Amino acid sequence: MCGILGIANRDNDVFAEIYDGLLMLQHRGQDASGIVTYTGEFFRERKANGQVKDVFNSEDAGTLTGKIGIGHVRYPTAGSLSAAEAQPFFVNAPYGIYLVHNGNITNTAEQREKVTAKYSRHLRTTSDSEILLNVLADKVADAMKVNGNAEPIRNFFAGVKMTMERVQGAYSVICMIAGVGMLAFRDPNGIRPLSVAQRQSDNGMEYAFASEDVAFGINGFEKIRDVRPGEAMLVDLDGNLHTHQCVKGKLTPCIFEYVYLARPDSMLDGISVYKTQLRMGQALAKQIKESDLEIDSIIPVPDSARPVALEVANATGIRYREGLVKNRYVGRTFIMPGQQERQKSVRRKLNAIPLEMKGLNILLIDDSIVRGNTINKIVQMCRDAGAKNVYIASASPPVKFPNVYGIDMPTKHELIANGRDVEEIRQELGADALIYQKLEDLIWAAKEGNKDIEAFDCSCFDGNYITGVSQDYLDGLESSSRVSKKIKDMPAPQSSWNASSLA
């Protein structure tokens, strides 16, 4: 999960708008930030590890000049945590292309071999995004051999089509191309989100692309629509928007976007994230009513579980209380690189209110339970504050399978639900009861927002990888150096199970 943004501004330098837009997407990645602008002659680049506010300063406004720009906030899912892997990435031929990417490529070994051996390209990083960029560059070069240099838009649409036929996985992409303009495209399954917006300026229409439409409003853009699966869109240097359906697509968005990843004020593929979370609460409330648990109060794990918890309280008639106070100066623990950092940040991030805990039976509602270590510590925190019984309800089903499409849960070793039933998970978390959302209820909650969507990517819940994923790829994830480091950082297991509970 990363955040990507591109703006073609015809009136003013674009840096300040890219900066503001990335702030609205910061929840999608905190590891690194990058911006590249284009003057029509030169690219201007700055990227480094850190959040947007830490990487960029007022001096960059005078350096990163240009009317076209792209930006990226990174949360690492493939490659190392090095600053060298911060995006955007660049290739100087053909044309000169900068690229930002949200998602994950699943046939990386095959594509890396072709890029480096067959096409004699040198890759500077282990990032799948750099592989994607070089595949695109190869395919655009192939199109140029057929069409010549005089039709760059045709060449890029042809290059995107051939890239989509060759690359597997999830990818929403924005590119900036010297002498051509800005290109955006989305994989044929539309797994990761991407939207396009417009606004009227004195010099004509201006366009923007972003992972979530919350990045548009701050800059006065109005969303047109979501980029369709398998579609490419190109804004040329004269401000004209060109679109092309490169391959036939079928929209199958990642359902976890609505559970946790996206902001509640976002609309993804016609579905309100907030309304979806309310419906998740309605469905979860039915199970809670049937459980016959004696519950004094419902307490959300802030912030993303709050809409679900409020709706559960409304549907059950159980009082709602804010029993956990969040330190807003600590980032999202789920997307922090490194397990030790996640663990240390829990106590920094949350504090219990004893008056809402002492002698009470409380139901904690969380949006999801992935690794388990965070909620485990929260349960203990509530007990330390005097809670009589601590129950847990997860707004999503058990996460049992690796997510290979751009969410940082790539291995079975990291998932508390893998190899355990609900009772074993409850014991591991130290809770007095545990309730999970049913997968069919989660799908209903999302589908109600857009009934034209026939299916969602639910692979982390049901193990069904819609693009097809080889066992060799999954085995490679389990043994990769980055995963191995994570496992090394994991705490000792609290039960006889052979892997640790993780946040």
Coordinates of C-alpha atoms in Angstrom, one line a residue:
M1 CA 0.0 0.0 0.0
C2 CA 1.4 3.3 -1.1
G3 CA -0.1 6.6 -2.1
I4 CA 0.4 8.1 -5.6
L5 CA -0.5 11.5 -7.0
G6 CA 0.0 13.4 -10.2
I7 CA -1.1 16.9 -11.2
A8 CA -0.9 18.8 -14.5
N9 CA -1.2 22.5 -13.6
R10 CA -1.4 25.0 -16.5
D11 CA -1.2 28.2 -14.4
N12 CA 1.3 27.8 -11.6
D13 CA 4.2 25.7 -10.3
V14 CA 2.8 22.4 -9.1
F15 CA 5.0 21.6 -6.1
A16 CA 2.8 23.1 -3.3
E17 CA -0.2 21.2 -4.6
I18 CA 1.6 17.9 -4.8
Y19 CA 2.9 18.5 -1.3
D20 CA -0.7 19.2 0.0
G21 CA -2.1 16.3 -1.8
L22 CA 0.5 13.9 -0.4
L23 CA -0.3 15.0 3.1
M24 CA -3.9 13.8 2.4
L25 CA -2.4 10.4 1.3
Q26 CA 0.1 10.1 4.2
H27 CA -1.9 7.3 5.8
R28 CA -1.0 5.1 2.8
G29 CA 2.7 5.2 3.6
Q30 CA 5.1 6.7 6.1
D31 CA 8.5 5.1 5.2
A32 CA 9.5 7.5 2.4
S33 CA 8.3 10.4 0.3
G34 CA 9.2 11.7 -3.2
I35 CA 8.2 14.4 -5.6
V36 CA 9.4 15.0 -9.2
T37 CA 8.3 18.1 -11.3
Y38 CA 8.8 18.8 -15.0
T39 CA 9.5 22.3 -16.4
G40 CA 8.9 21.2 -20.0
E41 CA 12.7 20.9 -20.4
F42 CA 14.1 19.5 -17.1
F43 CA 13.0 17.2 -14.3
R44 CA 13.4 18.3 -10.7
E45 CA 13.5 15.5 -8.1
R46 CA 13.7 15.1 -4.3
K47 CA 13.0 11.9 -2.4
A48 CA 14.1 10.5 0.9
N49 CA 13.0 8.3 3.9
G50 CA 10.5 10.0 6.1
Q51 CA 7.0 11.6 6.1
V52 CA 6.1 14.4 3.7
K53 CA 6.5 17.1 6.3
D54 CA 10.0 15.9 7.1
V55 CA 11.3 15.3 3.6
F56 CA 10.3 18.6 2.1
N57 CA 10.7 22.2 3.2
S58 CA 10.1 25.8 1.9
E59 CA 13.3 25.7 -0.1
D60 CA 11.9 22.9 -2.3
A61 CA 9.2 25.3 -3.6
G62 CA 11.9 27.2 -5.3
T63 CA 13.8 24.1 -6.6
L64 CA 11.0 21.7 -7.6
T65 CA 9.6 24.0 -10.3
G66 CA 7.3 23.0 -13.1
K67 CA 3.7 22.8 -14.1
I68 CA 3.5 19.0 -14.1
G69 CA 4.5 16.8 -11.1
I70 CA 4.0 13.4 -9.5
G71 CA 4.4 12.3 -5.9
H72 CA 4.6 9.2 -3.8
V73 CA 4.4 8.1 -0.2
R74 CA 5.9 4.7 0.4
Y75 CA 5.0 1.8 2.5
P76 CA 7.4 -1.0 1.6
T77 CA 6.0 -4.3 0.5
A78 CA 8.6 -5.4 -2.0
G79 CA 12.3 -4.6 -1.9
S80 CA 14.4 -3.3 1.0
L81 CA 13.7 -0.4 3.4
S82 CA 16.6 1.6 1.9
A83 CA 16.1 5.3 0.9
A84 CA 17.4 4.2 -2.5
E85 CA 14.1 2.4 -3.1
A86 CA 12.0 5.5 -2.5
Q87 CA 10.0 6.5 -5.5
P88 CA 9.7 8.0 -8.2
F89 CA 11.9 5.8 -10.3
F90 CA 13.5 7.0 -13.6
V91 CA 14.7 5.6 -16.9
N92 CA 16.2 7.9 -19.5
A93 CA 15.0 6.0 -22.6
P94 CA 12.8 6.1 -24.4
Y95 CA 11.8 9.7 -24.0
G96 CA 12.7 9.8 -20.3
I97 CA 10.1 8.4 -17.9
Y98 CA 9.5 8.9 -14.2
L99 CA 7.1 6.4 -12.5
V100 CA 5.2 6.0 -9.2
H101 CA 3.4 2.8 -8.4
N102 CA 1.0 1.5 -5.8
G103 CA 0.6 -2.3 -5.7
N104 CA 2.8 -5.3 -6.1
I105 CA 4.1 -7.4 -9.0
T106 CA 3.8 -11.1 -8.6
N107 CA 5.9 -12.5 -11.5
T108 CA 8.9 -10.4 -10.5
A109 CA 11.6 -13.1 -11.0
E110 CA 10.5 -13.8 -14.6
Q111 CA 10.3 -10.1 -15.4
R112 CA 13.6 -9.3 -13.7
E113 CA 15.3 -12.0 -15.8
K114 CA 13.9 -10.6 -19.0
V115 CA 14.7 -7.0 -18.2
T116 CA 18.3 -7.7 -17.1
A117 CA 19.2 -10.6 -19.5
K118 CA 17.2 -10.3 -22.6
Y119 CA 17.1 -6.5 -22.7
S120 CA 20.4 -5.8 -21.0
R121 CA 19.0 -3.2 -18.6
H122 CA 20.6 -2.6 -15.2
L123 CA 18.4 -2.4 -12.2
R124 CA 19.6 -0.3 -9.3
T125 CA 17.2 -1.7 -6.7
T126 CA 15.2 -4.8 -5.7
S127 CA 11.9 -2.9 -6.0
D128 CA 9.2 -4.4 -8.2
S129 CA 8.3 -0.9 -9.2
E130 CA 11.6 -0.4 -11.0
I131 CA 11.0 -3.7 -12.8
L132 CA 7.6 -2.4 -13.9
L133 CA 9.1 0.8 -15.1
N134 CA 11.7 -1.0 -17.2
V135 CA 9.1 -3.4 -18.7
L136 CA 7.0 -0.3 -19.7
A137 CA 10.1 1.3 -21.2
D138 CA 10.9 -1.8 -23.2
K139 CA 7.4 -2.1 -24.5
V140 CA 7.2 1.6 -25.5
A141 CA 10.5 1.1 -27.4
D142 CA 9.0 -1.9 -29.2
A143 CA 6.0 0.2 -30.2
M144 CA 8.3 2.9 -31.5
K145 CA 9.9 0.4 -33.8
V146 CA 6.5 -0.1 -35.4
N147 CA 5.0 3.4 -35.2
G148 CA 8.1 5.6 -35.3
N149 CA 8.8 8.6 -33.0
A150 CA 6.2 10.9 -34.4
E151 CA 3.2 9.4 -32.4
P152 CA 4.3 9.3 -28.7
I153 CA 0.7 9.0 -27.4
R154 CA 0.0 6.0 -29.6
N155 CA 3.4 4.5 -28.6
F156 CA 2.6 4.8 -24.9
F157 CA -0.9 3.3 -25.1
A158 CA 0.6 0.4 -27.1
G159 CA 3.4 0.1 -24.6
V160 CA 0.9 0.0 -21.7
K161 CA -1.1 -2.7 -23.5
M162 CA 2.0 -4.9 -23.9
T163 CA 3.0 -4.3 -20.3
M164 CA -0.4 -5.4 -19.0
E165 CA -0.1 -8.5 -21.1
R166 CA 3.3 -9.3 -19.6
V167 CA 3.1 -8.2 -15.9
Q168 CA 1.0 -9.9 -13.3
G169 CA -0.2 -8.5 -10.0
A170 CA -1.7 -5.2 -8.8
Y171 CA -0.6 -1.9 -10.1
S172 CA -1.9 1.6 -10.2
V173 CA 0.7 3.8 -12.0
I174 CA 1.3 7.4 -12.8
C175 CA 4.2 8.4 -15.1
M176 CA 5.7 11.7 -16.2
I177 CA 7.2 11.6 -19.7
A178 CA 9.7 14.1 -21.1
G179 CA 8.2 15.9 -24.1
V180 CA 4.9 14.0 -23.8
G181 CA 3.0 14.6 -20.6
M182 CA 1.5 12.6 -17.8
L183 CA 0.3 9.0 -18.1
A184 CA -1.8 6.9 -15.7
F185 CA -3.0 3.4 -15.9
R186 CA -4.5 0.6 -13.7
D187 CA -4.1 -3.2 -13.9
P188 CA -6.9 -5.2 -15.6
N189 CA -8.4 -6.2 -12.3
G190 CA -8.4 -2.8 -10.7
I191 CA -7.1 -4.2 -7.5
R192 CA -5.6 -1.0 -6.2
P193 CA -7.5 2.3 -6.5
L194 CA -6.9 5.2 -8.9
S195 CA -9.1 8.2 -9.7
V196 CA -9.0 11.1 -12.1
A197 CA -10.2 14.7 -11.4
Q198 CA -10.3 18.0 -13.2
R199 CA -10.6 21.7 -12.6
Q200 CA -11.0 24.8 -14.8
S201 CA -8.2 27.3 -14.9
D202 CA -7.6 30.6 -16.8
N203 CA -5.6 28.6 -19.4
G204 CA -7.9 25.7 -19.8
M205 CA -8.7 22.4 -18.1
E206 CA -6.3 20.9 -15.6
Y207 CA -6.2 17.2 -14.5
A208 CA -5.0 15.2 -11.5
F209 CA -4.7 11.5 -10.7
A210 CA -4.6 10.0 -7.1
S211 CA -4.9 6.8 -5.1
E212 CA -7.8 8.3 -3.2
D213 CA -10.1 11.3 -4.1
V214 CA -9.4 12.9 -0.7
A215 CA -6.2 14.3 -2.4
F216 CA -8.3 16.3 -4.9
G217 CA -10.5 18.6 -2.8
I218 CA -7.6 20.4 -1.0
N219 CA -6.4 21.6 -4.4
G220 CA -9.8 22.4 -5.8
F221 CA -10.1 19.5 -8.2
E222 CA -13.4 17.7 -8.8
K223 CA -13.4 13.9 -9.3
I224 CA -14.5 12.8 -12.7
R225 CA -14.4 9.0 -12.1
D226 CA -12.2 6.1 -11.2
V227 CA -9.7 4.9 -13.8
R228 CA -11.1 1.7 -15.3
P229 CA -9.3 -1.6 -15.0
G230 CA -7.0 -2.1 -18.0
E231 CA -7.4 1.6 -19.0
A232 CA -4.7 4.2 -19.6
M233 CA -5.2 8.0 -19.6
L234 CA -2.6 10.5 -20.8
V235 CA -2.6 14.3 -20.4
D236 CA -0.4 15.9 -23.1
L237 CA 1.7 19.0 -22.6
D238 CA -1.1 21.1 -24.2
G239 CA -3.5 19.9 -21.4
N240 CA -5.6 17.5 -23.6
L241 CA -6.8 14.3 -22.0
H242 CA -6.6 11.1 -24.0
T243 CA -8.0 7.8 -22.9
H244 CA -7.6 4.2 -24.2
Q245 CA -8.9 0.9 -23.0
C246 CA -5.6 -1.1 -23.4
V247 CA -7.0 -4.5 -22.4
K248 CA -10.3 -5.8 -21.4
G249 CA -10.7 -5.4 -17.6
K250 CA -13.0 -6.7 -14.9
L251 CA -13.2 -4.6 -11.7
T252 CA -12.1 -6.7 -8.7
P253 CA -11.0 -4.1 -6.1
C254 CA -9.2 -5.1 -2.9
I255 CA -11.8 -5.4 -0.1
F256 CA -9.2 -4.6 2.6
E257 CA -9.1 -1.0 1.3
Y258 CA -12.5 -0.5 2.8
V259 CA -11.6 -2.3 6.0
Y260 CA -8.5 -0.3 6.9
L261 CA -6.3 1.1 4.2
A262 CA -8.4 4.0 2.8
R263 CA -9.6 7.1 4.6
P264 CA -13.3 7.0 5.6
D265 CA -14.0 10.1 3.6
S266 CA -12.8 8.5 0.4
M267 CA -15.0 7.1 -2.4
L268 CA -13.3 4.1 -4.1
D269 CA -14.9 2.7 -7.3
G270 CA -18.2 4.3 -6.4
I271 CA -18.2 2.9 -2.8
S272 CA -18.1 5.1 0.3
V273 CA -15.5 3.8 2.7
Y274 CA -17.4 5.3 5.6
K275 CA -20.8 3.8 4.6
T276 CA -19.1 0.4 4.1
Q277 CA -17.7 0.5 7.6
L278 CA -21.2 1.4 9.0
R279 CA -22.6 -1.6 7.2
M280 CA -19.8 -3.7 8.6
G281 CA -21.0 -2.6 12.0
Q282 CA -24.6 -3.5 11.3
A283 CA -23.6 -7.1 10.2
L284 CA -21.2 -7.5 13.2
A285 CA -23.9 -6.4 15.6
K286 CA -26.1 -9.4 14.7
Q287 CA -23.3 -11.8 15.8
I288 CA -22.8 -9.8 19.0
K289 CA -26.5 -10.0 19.9
E290 CA -26.4 -13.8 19.3
S291 CA -23.4 -14.2 21.6
D292 CA -25.2 -13.5 24.8
L293 CA -22.1 -11.8 26.2
E294 CA -22.7 -9.4 29.1
I295 CA -21.3 -6.2 27.8
D296 CA -21.2 -2.9 29.7
S297 CA -19.7 -0.8 27.0
I298 CA -18.4 -0.9 23.4
I299 CA -14.9 0.7 23.0
P300 CA -13.3 1.2 19.5
V301 CA -9.6 0.8 18.9
P302 CA -9.0 4.2 17.4
D303 CA -9.3 5.5 14.8
S304 CA -10.3 3.3 11.9
A305 CA -12.7 1.1 14.0
R306 CA -14.7 4.0 15.2
P307 CA -17.5 4.0 12.5
V308 CA -17.9 0.2 13.0
A309 CA -18.1 0.5 16.7
L310 CA -20.6 3.4 16.6
E311 CA -22.9 1.4 14.4
V312 CA -22.6 -1.7 16.6
A313 CA -23.6 0.4 19.6
N314 CA -26.6 1.8 17.7
A315 CA -27.7 -1.6 16.6
T316 CA -27.3 -3.4 20.0
G317 CA -28.3 -0.5 22.3
I318 CA -25.1 -1.0 24.3
R319 CA -23.4 2.2 25.4
Y320 CA -20.5 3.5 23.4
R321 CA -17.4 4.8 25.2
E322 CA -14.0 6.2 24.1
G323 CA -11.9 4.2 26.5
L324 CA -8.7 4.4 24.5
V325 CA -7.0 7.7 23.9
K326 CA -4.8 7.9 20.8
N327 CA -1.5 9.9 20.7
R328 CA -2.0 11.6 17.3
Y329 CA 1.8 12.2 16.9
V330 CA 2.5 8.5 16.4
G331 CA 2.0 6.9 13.0
R332 CA -0.1 3.9 12.1
T333 CA 1.6 0.8 13.7
F334 CA 0.4 -1.5 10.9
I335 CA 2.5 0.2 8.3
M336 CA 5.6 0.9 10.4
P337 CA 8.6 -1.0 9.0
G338 CA 9.9 -3.6 11.4
Q339 CA 8.1 -5.6 14.1
Q340 CA 10.1 -4.2 17.0
E341 CA 9.1 -0.7 16.0
R342 CA 5.4 -1.7 15.8
Q343 CA 5.6 -3.2 19.3
K344 CA 7.3 -0.3 20.9
S345 CA 4.8 2.1 19.3
V346 CA 1.7 0.6 20.8
R347 CA 2.3 2.1 24.3
R348 CA 3.3 5.4 22.7
K349 CA 0.2 5.3 20.5
L350 CA -2.6 4.4 23.0
N351 CA -3.5 4.9 26.6
A352 CA -6.5 3.5 28.5
I353 CA -9.0 5.5 30.6
P354 CA -9.4 3.6 33.9
L355 CA -12.8 5.2 34.6
E356 CA -14.1 3.4 31.5
M357 CA -12.5 0.1 32.4
K358 CA -12.6 -0.6 36.1
G359 CA -14.9 -3.4 37.0
L360 CA -16.6 -3.4 33.6
N361 CA -17.1 -5.9 30.8
I362 CA -15.9 -4.2 27.7
L363 CA -16.1 -5.1 24.1
L364 CA -13.1 -3.9 22.0
I365 CA -13.9 -3.4 18.4
D366 CA -11.0 -3.4 15.9
D367 CA -11.1 -3.1 12.1
S368 CA -9.0 -6.2 11.7
I369 CA -6.5 -8.5 13.5
V370 CA -3.5 -9.3 11.3
R371 CA -0.4 -10.1 13.3
G372 CA -2.2 -9.9 16.7
N373 CA 0.5 -8.3 18.8
T374 CA -1.1 -4.8 18.9
I375 CA -4.5 -6.0 20.1
N376 CA -2.8 -8.4 22.5
K377 CA -1.1 -5.5 24.2
I378 CA -4.3 -3.4 24.2
V379 CA -6.1 -6.3 26.0
Q380 CA -3.4 -6.3 28.7
M381 CA -3.6 -2.5 28.9
C382 CA -7.4 -2.7 29.5
R383 CA -6.8 -5.4 32.2
D384 CA -4.2 -3.2 33.8
A385 CA -6.7 -0.4 33.9
G386 CA -9.2 -2.6 35.8
A387 CA -11.4 -4.2 33.2
K388 CA -13.3 -7.2 34.5
N389 CA -13.7 -9.0 31.1
V390 CA -12.2 -7.9 27.8
Y391 CA -14.0 -9.2 24.7
I392 CA -12.8 -8.5 21.1
A393 CA -14.8 -8.2 17.9
S394 CA -13.0 -7.9 14.6
A395 CA -14.8 -6.0 11.8
S396 CA -13.2 -8.3 9.2
P397 CA -12.8 -12.0 9.0
P398 CA -9.6 -13.9 10.1
V399 CA -6.6 -12.9 8.0
K400 CA -5.3 -16.4 7.1
F401 CA -3.4 -16.0 3.8
P402 CA -0.5 -13.8 2.6
N403 CA -1.5 -10.7 0.7
V404 CA 0.6 -10.4 -2.4
Y405 CA -1.0 -7.3 -4.0
G406 CA 0.6 -4.5 -2.0
I407 CA -0.3 -4.9 1.7
D408 CA 2.4 -5.7 4.2
M409 CA 1.2 -9.1 5.2
P410 CA 3.2 -11.2 2.8
T411 CA 3.8 -14.4 4.8
K412 CA 1.9 -17.0 6.7
H413 CA 4.4 -16.7 9.5
E414 CA 3.1 -13.2 10.3
L415 CA -0.6 -14.0 10.5
I416 CA -2.0 -15.0 13.9
A417 CA -5.0 -16.7 12.2
N418 CA -2.9 -19.0 10.0
G419 CA -3.1 -22.5 11.5
R420 CA -5.3 -21.5 14.4
D421 CA -9.0 -21.7 15.0
V422 CA -10.9 -18.9 16.7
E423 CA -10.6 -20.4 20.2
E424 CA -6.8 -20.7 19.8
I425 CA -6.6 -17.1 18.6
R426 CA -8.6 -15.9 21.6
Q427 CA -6.3 -17.6 24.0
E428 CA -3.2 -16.2 22.2
L429 CA -4.7 -12.7 22.4
G430 CA -5.6 -13.1 26.1
A431 CA -9.2 -12.1 25.5
D432 CA -12.3 -13.5 27.3
A433 CA -14.2 -13.8 24.0
L434 CA -13.5 -13.3 20.3
I435 CA -15.9 -12.6 17.4
Y436 CA -15.0 -12.3 13.8
Q437 CA -17.0 -10.7 10.9
K438 CA -18.2 -13.3 8.4
L439 CA -16.6 -13.0 4.9
E440 CA -20.0 -13.0 3.3
D441 CA -21.1 -10.1 5.5
L442 CA -18.0 -8.1 4.7
I443 CA -18.6 -8.6 1.0
W444 CA -22.2 -7.5 1.4
A445 CA -21.1 -4.4 3.2
A446 CA -18.9 -3.3 0.3
K447 CA -21.1 -4.5 -2.5
E448 CA -24.1 -2.5 -1.3
G449 CA -22.2 0.6 -2.2
N450 CA -21.8 -0.5 -5.9
K451 CA -23.9 -3.5 -6.9
D452 CA -22.3 -3.5 -10.4
I453 CA -19.1 -4.9 -8.8
E454 CA -19.4 -8.7 -9.2
A455 CA -16.5 -9.7 -7.0
F456 CA -13.7 -8.3 -4.7
D457 CA -10.2 -9.4 -4.1
C458 CA -10.5 -11.2 -0.7
S459 CA -7.3 -13.2 -1.0
C460 CA -6.0 -12.5 2.5
F461 CA -9.2 -14.0 3.8
D462 CA -10.0 -16.8 1.4
G463 CA -6.6 -17.5 -0.4
N464 CA -8.2 -17.0 -3.8
Y465 CA -5.6 -15.0 -5.8
I466 CA -7.5 -13.6 -8.8
T467 CA -4.4 -13.0 -10.9
G468 CA -3.0 -16.5 -10.2
V469 CA 0.1 -16.7 -8.0
S470 CA 2.6 -19.5 -8.3
Q471 CA 3.7 -21.6 -5.3
D472 CA 7.3 -20.7 -6.1
Y473 CA 6.5 -17.0 -5.6
L474 CA 4.8 -17.7 -2.3
D475 CA 7.7 -19.9 -1.1
G476 CA 10.1 -17.1 -2.1
L477 CA 8.2 -14.6 0.1
E478 CA 8.5 -17.0 3.0
S479 CA 12.2 -17.2 2.7
S480 CA 13.1 -13.7 1.5
S481 CA 15.7 -11.7 3.4
R482 CA 13.3 -9.0 4.3
V483 CA 10.8 -11.4 5.7
S484 CA 13.5 -13.4 7.5
K485 CA 14.5 -10.1 9.2
K486 CA 10.9 -9.6 10.3
I487 CA 10.6 -13.1 11.7
K488 CA 13.9 -12.6 13.6
D489 CA 12.4 -9.4 15.1
M490 CA 9.3 -11.2 16.3
P491 CA 8.6 -11.8 20.0
A492 CA 8.9 -15.3 21.4
P493 CA 5.6 -17.3 21.0
Q494 CA 3.2 -17.3 24.0
S495 CA 1.8 -20.7 23.2
S496 CA 3.0 -24.0 21.7
W497 CA 2.2 -22.8 18.2
N498 CA 5.4 -22.5 16.1
A499 CA 5.1 -18.8 15.1
S500 CA 4.7 -15.6 17.0
S501 CA 1.7 -13.4 17.4
L502 CA 2.2 -10.2 15.4
A503 CA 0.6 -6.8 15.3

